[in-house]
Amino acid sequence: MGDKPKHRKGLWSPEEDQKLRNYVLKHGHVCWSSVPVNAELQRNGKSCRLRWLNYLRPGLKRGLFSAQEEETVLTLHRMLGNKWSQIAQHLPGRTDNEIKNHWHSYLKKRALIAEPQNKTQCGNPSSDHYIDSAKTLENQAKSYQPATMQGFGLPEPEVLFAEWLTPDHVHHGSLDVFGNYSSLEDGLMQGHLFNEGTAFGGKYDTNNPASDASTSDVFGSVFKF
DNA sequence: AACCATGGCAACCGCTCAGGA
DNA sequence: ATCCTGAGCGGTTGCCATGGT
């Protein structure tokens, strides 16, 4: 009865973050369910995975969405619907959770306001024609995004853990943090990676464990998925 | 100054899918 | 071919901060 480890819930403490980050950077995540055991965390694997993907993963941006990012989300949402993970693939450094939250809190209203105009242009989303044009638009979205974002005048969102990443990671196009950082996105990443910024937004930013030198060493040598 | 409403964000839950035994 | 397990995804909830009254 009582010999099952109780899994902690709720917000992550800085100590938990550090344990998880150090473990994943060192060993990777072959099996998420074994991560909390080996990292000595009172969490379940699912929670660890979510925390890593949404908050600890290197290269994450934080802060406001740029106008271009919002346009991208709106465009892709019109094409794909609530496929947040697919939308997130087009926005390097943004998580599906973050995009989803931003959609529900802000963009949904924008989309509703814009709806009457779009209806006349797009017609019925379920039609074959729509799907074809959606694919075209998706390709366009893939290609236009990095270039346009580079040239955008608004302050860019900061990238988390940028201090972990050496210029080599960027210039060689080998930043496989998301598995989809191709050279296509290099331009975008170069625009973000060296932003000065706190690695931790939100509640724990006064106690930033990411600046730990040993961690960045580990990242440079071991981080590969 | 205190209370209430609202918005934003982090995390959890449940379902689905894929891979392996 | 079937079952089991783990990973991934989307929806939902809860908490906290902020603004308004």
PDB file of C-alpha atoms (C1' of nucleotides) in Angstrom:
ATOM      1  CA  MET A   1       0.000   0.000   0.000  1.00  0.00           C
ATOM      2  CA  GLY A   2       2.359   2.668   1.147  1.00  0.00           C
ATOM      3  CA  ASP A   3       5.586   1.599  -0.522  1.00  0.00           C
ATOM      4  CA  LYS A   4       4.821   3.349  -3.776  1.00  0.00           C
ATOM      5  CA  PRO A   5       6.704   6.613  -3.959  1.00  0.00           C
ATOM      6  CA  LYS A   6       4.387   9.579  -3.613  1.00  0.00           C
ATOM      7  CA  HIS A   7       4.694  11.872  -6.603  1.00  0.00           C
ATOM      8  CA  ARG A   8       4.941  15.526  -5.865  1.00  0.00           C
ATOM      9  CA  LYS A   9       2.625  17.885  -7.700  1.00  0.00           C
ATOM     10  CA  GLY A  10       2.438  21.576  -8.280  1.00  0.00           C
ATOM     11  CA  LEU A  11       5.105  24.083  -9.078  1.00  0.00           C
ATOM     12  CA  TRP A  12       8.677  22.984  -9.491  1.00  0.00           C
ATOM     13  CA  SER A  13      11.276  24.268  -7.080  1.00  0.00           C
ATOM     14  CA  PRO A  14      14.645  25.529  -8.317  1.00  0.00           C
ATOM     15  CA  GLU A  15      16.280  22.479  -6.759  1.00  0.00           C
ATOM     16  CA  GLU A  16      14.034  20.127  -8.679  1.00  0.00           C
ATOM     17  CA  ASP A  17      14.699  22.035 -11.860  1.00  0.00           C
ATOM     18  CA  GLN A  18      18.401  21.753 -11.356  1.00  0.00           C
ATOM     19  CA  LYS A  19      18.250  18.050 -10.653  1.00  0.00           C
ATOM     20  CA  LEU A  20      16.191  17.390 -13.722  1.00  0.00           C
ATOM     21  CA  ARG A  21      18.250  19.598 -15.969  1.00  0.00           C
ATOM     22  CA  ASN A  22      21.549  18.189 -14.808  1.00  0.00           C
ATOM     23  CA  TYR A  23      20.300  14.667 -15.244  1.00  0.00           C
ATOM     24  CA  VAL A  24      18.860  15.130 -18.703  1.00  0.00           C
ATOM     25  CA  LEU A  25      21.871  17.032 -19.927  1.00  0.00           C
ATOM     26  CA  LYS A  26      24.142  14.318 -18.665  1.00  0.00           C
ATOM     27  CA  HIS A  27      22.197  11.230 -19.626  1.00  0.00           C
ATOM     28  CA  GLY A  28      19.522  12.324 -22.035  1.00  0.00           C
ATOM     29  CA  HIS A  29      16.025  10.909 -21.718  1.00  0.00           C
ATOM     30  CA  VAL A  30      16.013   7.404 -23.081  1.00  0.00           C
ATOM     31  CA  CYS A  31      13.005   6.605 -20.929  1.00  0.00           C
ATOM     32  CA  TRP A  32      11.127   9.382 -19.189  1.00  0.00           C
ATOM     33  CA  SER A  33       9.684   7.080 -16.583  1.00  0.00           C
ATOM     34  CA  SER A  34      13.175   6.276 -15.362  1.00  0.00           C
ATOM     35  CA  VAL A  35      14.294   9.904 -15.254  1.00  0.00           C
ATOM     36  CA  PRO A  36      12.685  10.826 -11.916  1.00  0.00           C
ATOM     37  CA  VAL A  37      14.020   7.665 -10.321  1.00  0.00           C
ATOM     38  CA  ASN A  38      17.573   8.214 -11.459  1.00  0.00           C
ATOM     39  CA  ALA A  39      17.454  11.956 -10.880  1.00  0.00           C
ATOM     40  CA  GLU A  40      16.033  11.424  -7.384  1.00  0.00           C
ATOM     41  CA  LEU A  41      12.924  13.431  -8.052  1.00  0.00           C
ATOM     42  CA  GLN A  42       9.560  12.876  -6.395  1.00  0.00           C
ATOM     43  CA  ARG A  43       7.807  13.421  -9.720  1.00  0.00           C
ATOM     44  CA  ASN A  44       6.417  11.139 -12.333  1.00  0.00           C
ATOM     45  CA  GLY A  45       8.064  10.825 -15.691  1.00  0.00           C
ATOM     46  CA  LYS A  46       5.302  12.631 -17.430  1.00  0.00           C
ATOM     47  CA  SER A  47       5.721  15.647 -15.224  1.00  0.00           C
ATOM     48  CA  CYS A  48       9.471  15.615 -15.809  1.00  0.00           C
ATOM     49  CA  ARG A  49       8.983  15.463 -19.543  1.00  0.00           C
ATOM     50  CA  LEU A  50       6.574  18.375 -19.489  1.00  0.00           C
ATOM     51  CA  ARG A  51       8.821  20.452 -17.302  1.00  0.00           C
ATOM     52  CA  TRP A  52      11.783  19.799 -19.564  1.00  0.00           C
ATOM     53  CA  LEU A  53       9.945  20.511 -22.773  1.00  0.00           C
ATOM     54  CA  ASN A  54       8.118  23.590 -21.614  1.00  0.00           C
ATOM     55  CA  TYR A  55      10.612  25.209 -19.322  1.00  0.00           C
ATOM     56  CA  LEU A  56      14.074  23.704 -19.013  1.00  0.00           C
ATOM     57  CA  ARG A  57      14.858  22.794 -22.579  1.00  0.00           C
ATOM     58  CA  PRO A  58      17.728  24.849 -24.000  1.00  0.00           C
ATOM     59  CA  GLY A  59      16.872  27.406 -26.619  1.00  0.00           C
ATOM     60  CA  LEU A  60      13.444  28.310 -25.360  1.00  0.00           C
ATOM     61  CA  LYS A  61      12.309  31.854 -25.858  1.00  0.00           C
ATOM     62  CA  ARG A  62      10.438  33.656 -23.201  1.00  0.00           C
ATOM     63  CA  GLY A  63       8.590  36.883 -23.181  1.00  0.00           C
ATOM     64  CA  LEU A  64       6.135  38.508 -25.476  1.00  0.00           C
ATOM     65  CA  PHE A  65       5.257  37.088 -28.842  1.00  0.00           C
ATOM     66  CA  SER A  66       6.437  39.294 -31.642  1.00  0.00           C
ATOM     67  CA  ALA A  67       3.864  40.509 -34.119  1.00  0.00           C
ATOM     68  CA  GLN A  68       5.372  38.195 -36.698  1.00  0.00           C
ATOM     69  CA  GLU A  69       5.082  35.216 -34.399  1.00  0.00           C
ATOM     70  CA  GLU A  70       1.465  36.079 -33.739  1.00  0.00           C
ATOM     71  CA  GLU A  71       0.775  36.306 -37.437  1.00  0.00           C
ATOM     72  CA  THR A  72       2.412  32.950 -37.917  1.00  0.00           C
ATOM     73  CA  VAL A  73       0.294  31.397 -35.199  1.00  0.00           C
ATOM     74  CA  LEU A  74      -2.881  32.909 -36.637  1.00  0.00           C
ATOM     75  CA  THR A  75      -2.040  31.736 -40.118  1.00  0.00           C
ATOM     76  CA  LEU A  76      -1.110  28.242 -39.056  1.00  0.00           C
ATOM     77  CA  HIS A  77      -4.092  27.953 -36.766  1.00  0.00           C
ATOM     78  CA  ARG A  78      -6.378  28.798 -39.642  1.00  0.00           C
ATOM     79  CA  MET A  79      -4.716  26.030 -41.624  1.00  0.00           C
ATOM     80  CA  LEU A  80      -4.140  23.386 -38.990  1.00  0.00           C
ATOM     81  CA  GLY A  81      -6.623  24.072 -36.247  1.00  0.00           C
ATOM     82  CA  ASN A  82      -5.608  23.238 -32.688  1.00  0.00           C
ATOM     83  CA  LYS A  83      -2.539  21.297 -33.719  1.00  0.00           C
ATOM     84  CA  TRP A  84      -0.375  23.149 -31.255  1.00  0.00           C
ATOM     85  CA  SER A  85       2.614  20.901 -31.565  1.00  0.00           C
ATOM     86  CA  GLN A  86       2.637  21.313 -35.327  1.00  0.00           C
ATOM     87  CA  ILE A  87       2.258  25.063 -35.000  1.00  0.00           C
ATOM     88  CA  ALA A  88       5.075  25.098 -32.471  1.00  0.00           C
ATOM     89  CA  GLN A  89       7.368  23.433 -34.991  1.00  0.00           C
ATOM     90  CA  HIS A  90       7.195  26.598 -37.041  1.00  0.00           C
ATOM     91  CA  LEU A  91       8.073  28.794 -34.096  1.00  0.00           C
ATOM     92  CA  PRO A  92      11.497  27.751 -32.843  1.00  0.00           C
ATOM     93  CA  GLY A  93      11.868  28.303 -29.150  1.00  0.00           C
ATOM     94  CA  ARG A  94       8.156  28.367 -28.497  1.00  0.00           C
ATOM     95  CA  THR A  95       6.406  25.435 -26.900  1.00  0.00           C
ATOM     96  CA  ASP A  96       3.026  24.086 -27.836  1.00  0.00           C
ATOM     97  CA  ASN A  97       1.856  24.888 -24.336  1.00  0.00           C
ATOM     98  CA  GLU A  98       3.003  28.464 -24.603  1.00  0.00           C
ATOM     99  CA  ILE A  99       1.360  28.916 -27.983  1.00  0.00           C
ATOM    100  CA  LYS A 100      -1.824  27.322 -26.730  1.00  0.00           C
ATOM    101  CA  ASN A 101      -1.914  29.608 -23.692  1.00  0.00           C
ATOM    102  CA  HIS A 102      -1.251  32.652 -25.802  1.00  0.00           C
ATOM    103  CA  TRP A 103      -3.988  31.619 -28.167  1.00  0.00           C
ATOM    104  CA  HIS A 104      -6.562  31.231 -25.433  1.00  0.00           C
ATOM    105  CA  SER A 105      -5.628  34.441 -23.694  1.00  0.00           C
ATOM    106  CA  TYR A 106      -5.173  36.751 -26.636  1.00  0.00           C
ATOM    107  CA  LEU A 107      -5.041  35.473 -30.178  1.00  0.00           C
ATOM    108  CA  LYS A 108      -8.436  33.815 -30.045  1.00  0.00           C
ATOM    109  CA  LYS A 109     -10.008  37.221 -29.675  1.00  0.00           C
ATOM    110  CA  ARG A 110      -7.953  38.559 -32.532  1.00  0.00           C
ATOM    111  CA  ALA A 111      -8.993  35.652 -34.681  1.00  0.00           C
ATOM    112  CA  LEU A 112     -12.637  36.228 -33.851  1.00  0.00           C
ATOM    113  CA  ILE A 113     -12.367  39.853 -34.814  1.00  0.00           C
ATOM    114  CA  ALA A 114     -10.670  38.925 -38.055  1.00  0.00           C
ATOM    115  CA  GLU A 115     -13.097  36.090 -38.725  1.00  0.00           C
ATOM    116  CA  PRO A 116     -15.600  37.908 -40.976  1.00  0.00           C
ATOM    117  CA  GLN A 117     -12.869  38.916 -43.408  1.00  0.00           C
ATOM    118  CA  ASN A 118     -11.252  35.513 -43.442  1.00  0.00           C
ATOM    119  CA  LYS A 119     -14.504  33.755 -44.095  1.00  0.00           C
ATOM    120  CA  THR A 120     -14.863  35.447 -47.423  1.00  0.00           C
ATOM    121  CA  GLN A 121     -11.328  34.529 -48.367  1.00  0.00           C
ATOM    122  CA  CYS A 122     -10.945  31.034 -47.068  1.00  0.00           C
ATOM    123  CA  GLY A 123     -14.345  29.479 -47.456  1.00  0.00           C
ATOM    124  CA  ASN A 124     -15.076  26.138 -45.860  1.00  0.00           C
ATOM    125  CA  PRO A 125     -12.059  24.708 -44.030  1.00  0.00           C
ATOM    126  CA  SER A 126     -13.164  21.181 -44.750  1.00  0.00           C
ATOM    127  CA  SER A 127     -13.116  21.492 -48.488  1.00  0.00           C
ATOM    128  CA  ASP A 128     -10.401  19.864 -50.601  1.00  0.00           C
ATOM    129  CA  HIS A 129      -9.571  23.183 -52.077  1.00  0.00           C
ATOM    130  CA  TYR A 130      -8.939  24.537 -48.650  1.00  0.00           C
ATOM    131  CA  ILE A 131      -6.607  21.712 -47.799  1.00  0.00           C
ATOM    132  CA  ASP A 132      -4.598  22.287 -50.955  1.00  0.00           C
ATOM    133  CA  SER A 133      -4.216  25.960 -50.305  1.00  0.00           C
ATOM    134  CA  ALA A 134      -3.451  25.220 -46.705  1.00  0.00           C
ATOM    135  CA  LYS A 135      -0.515  23.096 -47.761  1.00  0.00           C
ATOM    136  CA  THR A 136       0.730  25.855 -49.958  1.00  0.00           C
ATOM    137  CA  LEU A 137       0.355  28.327 -47.159  1.00  0.00           C
ATOM    138  CA  GLU A 138       2.151  26.018 -44.834  1.00  0.00           C
ATOM    139  CA  ASN A 139       5.112  25.864 -47.176  1.00  0.00           C
ATOM    140  CA  GLN A 140       5.038  29.606 -47.418  1.00  0.00           C
ATOM    141  CA  ALA A 141       4.954  29.883 -43.681  1.00  0.00           C
ATOM    142  CA  LYS A 142       8.012  27.656 -43.455  1.00  0.00           C
ATOM    143  CA  SER A 143       9.972  29.769 -45.826  1.00  0.00           C
ATOM    144  CA  TYR A 144       8.936  33.268 -44.982  1.00  0.00           C
ATOM    145  CA  GLN A 145       9.132  33.110 -41.268  1.00  0.00           C
ATOM    146  CA  PRO A 146      12.857  33.258 -40.517  1.00  0.00           C
ATOM    147  CA  ALA A 147      13.581  36.006 -42.969  1.00  0.00           C
ATOM    148  CA  THR A 148      10.728  38.206 -41.932  1.00  0.00           C
ATOM    149  CA  MET A 149      11.402  37.730 -38.275  1.00  0.00           C
ATOM    150  CA  GLN A 150      14.964  38.794 -38.710  1.00  0.00           C
ATOM    151  CA  GLY A 151      13.923  42.033 -40.174  1.00  0.00           C
ATOM    152  CA  PHE A 152      11.229  42.767 -37.691  1.00  0.00           C
ATOM    153  CA  GLY A 153      11.683  45.887 -35.700  1.00  0.00           C
ATOM    154  CA  LEU A 154      10.074  44.884 -32.446  1.00  0.00           C
ATOM    155  CA  PRO A 155      12.135  43.668 -29.514  1.00  0.00           C
ATOM    156  CA  GLU A 156      12.638  39.964 -29.945  1.00  0.00           C
ATOM    157  CA  PRO A 157      11.743  37.538 -27.201  1.00  0.00           C
ATOM    158  CA  GLU A 158      14.653  36.275 -25.241  1.00  0.00           C
ATOM    159  CA  VAL A 159      15.974  32.772 -25.619  1.00  0.00           C
ATOM    160  CA  LEU A 160      16.439  30.745 -22.525  1.00  0.00           C
ATOM    161  CA  PHE A 161      19.790  29.120 -21.854  1.00  0.00           C
ATOM    162  CA  ALA A 162      21.361  31.042 -24.656  1.00  0.00           C
ATOM    163  CA  GLU A 163      24.429  31.180 -22.472  1.00  0.00           C
ATOM    164  CA  TRP A 164      24.727  27.428 -22.781  1.00  0.00           C
ATOM    165  CA  LEU A 165      25.093  27.539 -26.495  1.00  0.00           C
ATOM    166  CA  THR A 166      28.416  28.183 -28.110  1.00  0.00           C
ATOM    167  CA  PRO A 167      28.541  29.919 -31.491  1.00  0.00           C
ATOM    168  CA  ASP A 168      29.457  26.578 -33.010  1.00  0.00           C
ATOM    169  CA  HIS A 169      26.063  25.203 -32.157  1.00  0.00           C
ATOM    170  CA  VAL A 170      24.506  27.886 -34.218  1.00  0.00           C
ATOM    171  CA  HIS A 171      26.841  28.383 -37.091  1.00  0.00           C
ATOM    172  CA  HIS A 172      27.062  24.739 -37.983  1.00  0.00           C
ATOM    173  CA  GLY A 173      23.347  24.361 -38.073  1.00  0.00           C
ATOM    174  CA  SER A 174      23.705  21.502 -35.677  1.00  0.00           C
ATOM    175  CA  LEU A 175      21.432  22.703 -32.967  1.00  0.00           C
ATOM    176  CA  ASP A 176      19.337  19.603 -32.648  1.00  0.00           C
ATOM    177  CA  VAL A 177      17.671  20.750 -29.524  1.00  0.00           C
ATOM    178  CA  PHE A 178      14.264  20.302 -31.035  1.00  0.00           C
ATOM    179  CA  GLY A 179      15.181  17.819 -33.653  1.00  0.00           C
ATOM    180  CA  ASN A 180      14.007  20.269 -36.240  1.00  0.00           C
ATOM    181  CA  TYR A 181      16.472  23.104 -36.077  1.00  0.00           C
ATOM    182  CA  SER A 182      17.571  22.864 -39.613  1.00  0.00           C
ATOM    183  CA  SER A 183      19.687  25.413 -41.349  1.00  0.00           C
ATOM    184  CA  LEU A 184      16.411  26.945 -42.424  1.00  0.00           C
ATOM    185  CA  GLU A 185      15.972  28.291 -38.960  1.00  0.00           C
ATOM    186  CA  ASP A 186      19.552  29.334 -38.429  1.00  0.00           C
ATOM    187  CA  GLY A 187      18.822  32.865 -39.344  1.00  0.00           C
ATOM    188  CA  LEU A 188      16.133  33.074 -36.760  1.00  0.00           C
ATOM    189  CA  MET A 189      18.207  31.417 -34.124  1.00  0.00           C
ATOM    190  CA  GLN A 190      21.131  33.677 -34.740  1.00  0.00           C
ATOM    191  CA  GLY A 191      18.797  36.526 -34.159  1.00  0.00           C
ATOM    192  CA  HIS A 192      17.877  35.178 -30.762  1.00  0.00           C
ATOM    193  CA  LEU A 193      20.602  33.060 -29.331  1.00  0.00           C
ATOM    194  CA  PHE A 194      22.829  35.793 -28.092  1.00  0.00           C
ATOM    195  CA  ASN A 195      20.189  37.959 -26.593  1.00  0.00           C
ATOM    196  CA  GLU A 196      21.020  38.892 -23.111  1.00  0.00           C
ATOM    197  CA  GLY A 197      18.347  37.430 -20.936  1.00  0.00           C
ATOM    198  CA  THR A 198      17.516  35.651 -17.790  1.00  0.00           C
ATOM    199  CA  ALA A 199      17.312  31.976 -18.288  1.00  0.00           C
ATOM    200  CA  PHE A 200      14.432  31.764 -15.925  1.00  0.00           C
ATOM    201  CA  GLY A 201      11.415  33.882 -16.463  1.00  0.00           C
ATOM    202  CA  GLY A 202       8.631  33.803 -13.996  1.00  0.00           C
ATOM    203  CA  LYS A 203       8.776  32.853 -10.396  1.00  0.00           C
ATOM    204  CA  TYR A 204      12.260  31.504  -9.902  1.00  0.00           C
ATOM    205  CA  ASP A 205      14.320  33.936 -11.873  1.00  0.00           C
ATOM    206  CA  THR A 206      16.108  35.353  -8.873  1.00  0.00           C
ATOM    207  CA  ASN A 207      17.741  32.040  -8.279  1.00  0.00           C
ATOM    208  CA  ASN A 208      19.053  31.098 -11.630  1.00  0.00           C
ATOM    209  CA  PRO A 209      20.721  27.722 -11.577  1.00  0.00           C
ATOM    210  CA  ALA A 210      21.262  27.795 -15.288  1.00  0.00           C
ATOM    211  CA  SER A 211      24.276  29.982 -14.826  1.00  0.00           C
ATOM    212  CA  ASP A 212      26.009  27.087 -13.167  1.00  0.00           C
ATOM    213  CA  ALA A 213      29.266  26.670 -15.027  1.00  0.00           C
ATOM    214  CA  SER A 214      29.376  22.907 -14.674  1.00  0.00           C
ATOM    215  CA  THR A 215      26.017  22.658 -16.324  1.00  0.00           C
ATOM    216  CA  SER A 216      27.120  24.583 -19.356  1.00  0.00           C
ATOM    217  CA  ASP A 217      30.187  22.388 -19.588  1.00  0.00           C
ATOM    218  CA  VAL A 218      28.021  19.344 -19.536  1.00  0.00           C
ATOM    219  CA  PHE A 219      25.786  20.794 -22.184  1.00  0.00           C
ATOM    220  CA  GLY A 220      28.635  21.528 -24.511  1.00  0.00           C
ATOM    221  CA  SER A 221      29.971  18.025 -24.395  1.00  0.00           C
ATOM    222  CA  VAL A 222      27.072  15.705 -23.724  1.00  0.00           C
ATOM    223  CA  PHE A 223      23.876  17.288 -24.931  1.00  0.00           C
ATOM    224  CA  LYS A 224      22.629  15.297 -27.851  1.00  0.00           C
ATOM    225  CA  PHE A 225      19.360  13.625 -28.591  1.00  0.00           C
TER     226      PHE A 225
ATOM    227  C1'  DA B   1      -6.824  50.338   1.670  1.00  0.00           C
ATOM    228  C1'  DA B   2      -9.506  46.439   0.780  1.00  0.00           C
ATOM    229  C1'  DC B   3     -11.980  43.612  -2.138  1.00  0.00           C
ATOM    230  C1'  DC B   4     -13.229  41.651  -6.543  1.00  0.00           C
ATOM    231  C1'  DA B   5     -12.667  40.471 -11.369  1.00  0.00           C
ATOM    232  C1'  DT B   6      -9.813  39.273 -15.001  1.00  0.00           C
ATOM    233  C1'  DG B   7      -5.848  37.569 -17.481  1.00  0.00           C
ATOM    234  C1'  DG B   8      -1.740  34.877 -17.973  1.00  0.00           C
ATOM    235  C1'  DC B   9       0.929  31.058 -17.067  1.00  0.00           C
ATOM    236  C1'  DA B  10       2.315  26.536 -15.300  1.00  0.00           C
ATOM    237  C1'  DA B  11       0.969  22.127 -14.600  1.00  0.00           C
ATOM    238  C1'  DC B  12      -2.175  18.150 -14.580  1.00  0.00           C
ATOM    239  C1'  DC B  13      -5.321  14.836 -16.735  1.00  0.00           C
ATOM    240  C1'  DG B  14      -7.020  11.812 -20.027  1.00  0.00           C
ATOM    241  C1'  DC B  15      -6.870  10.126 -24.574  1.00  0.00           C
ATOM    242  C1'  DT B  16      -4.444   8.433 -28.647  1.00  0.00           C
ATOM    243  C1'  DC B  17      -0.708   6.529 -31.084  1.00  0.00           C
ATOM    244  C1'  DA B  18       3.495   3.962 -31.870  1.00  0.00           C
ATOM    245  C1'  DG B  19       6.827   0.547 -30.866  1.00  0.00           C
ATOM    246  C1'  DG B  20       8.206  -3.639 -28.747  1.00  0.00           C
ATOM    247  C1'  DA B  21       7.415  -8.162 -26.604  1.00  0.00           C
TER     248       DA B  21
ATOM    249  C1'  DA C   1      -2.257 -10.582 -34.286  1.00  0.00           C
ATOM    250  C1'  DT C   2      -2.669  -8.979 -29.780  1.00  0.00           C
ATOM    251  C1'  DC C   3      -1.388  -6.812 -25.623  1.00  0.00           C
ATOM    252  C1'  DC C   4       1.362  -3.720 -22.922  1.00  0.00           C
ATOM    253  C1'  DT C   5       4.020   0.267 -22.025  1.00  0.00           C
ATOM    254  C1'  DG C   6       5.724   4.723 -22.812  1.00  0.00           C
ATOM    255  C1'  DA C   7       5.580   9.051 -25.293  1.00  0.00           C
ATOM    256  C1'  DG C   8       3.113  12.775 -27.212  1.00  0.00           C
ATOM    257  C1'  DC C   9      -0.765  15.801 -27.680  1.00  0.00           C
ATOM    258  C1'  DG C  10      -4.688  18.734 -26.622  1.00  0.00           C
ATOM    259  C1'  DG C  11      -8.023  20.226 -23.218  1.00  0.00           C
ATOM    260  C1'  DT C  12      -8.700  21.810 -18.797  1.00  0.00           C
ATOM    261  C1'  DT C  13      -7.797  23.457 -14.225  1.00  0.00           C
ATOM    262  C1'  DG C  14      -5.664  26.049 -10.521  1.00  0.00           C
ATOM    263  C1'  DC C  15      -2.774  29.582  -8.843  1.00  0.00           C
ATOM    264  C1'  DC C  16      -0.848  34.020  -8.864  1.00  0.00           C
ATOM    265  C1'  DA C  17      -0.355  38.788 -10.313  1.00  0.00           C
ATOM    266  C1'  DT C  18      -2.434  42.855 -11.776  1.00  0.00           C
ATOM    267  C1'  DG C  19      -5.931  46.255 -12.589  1.00  0.00           C
ATOM    268  C1'  DG C  20     -10.304  48.264 -11.499  1.00  0.00           C
ATOM    269  C1'  DT C  21     -13.881  49.686  -8.303  1.00  0.00           C
TER     270       DT C  21
END
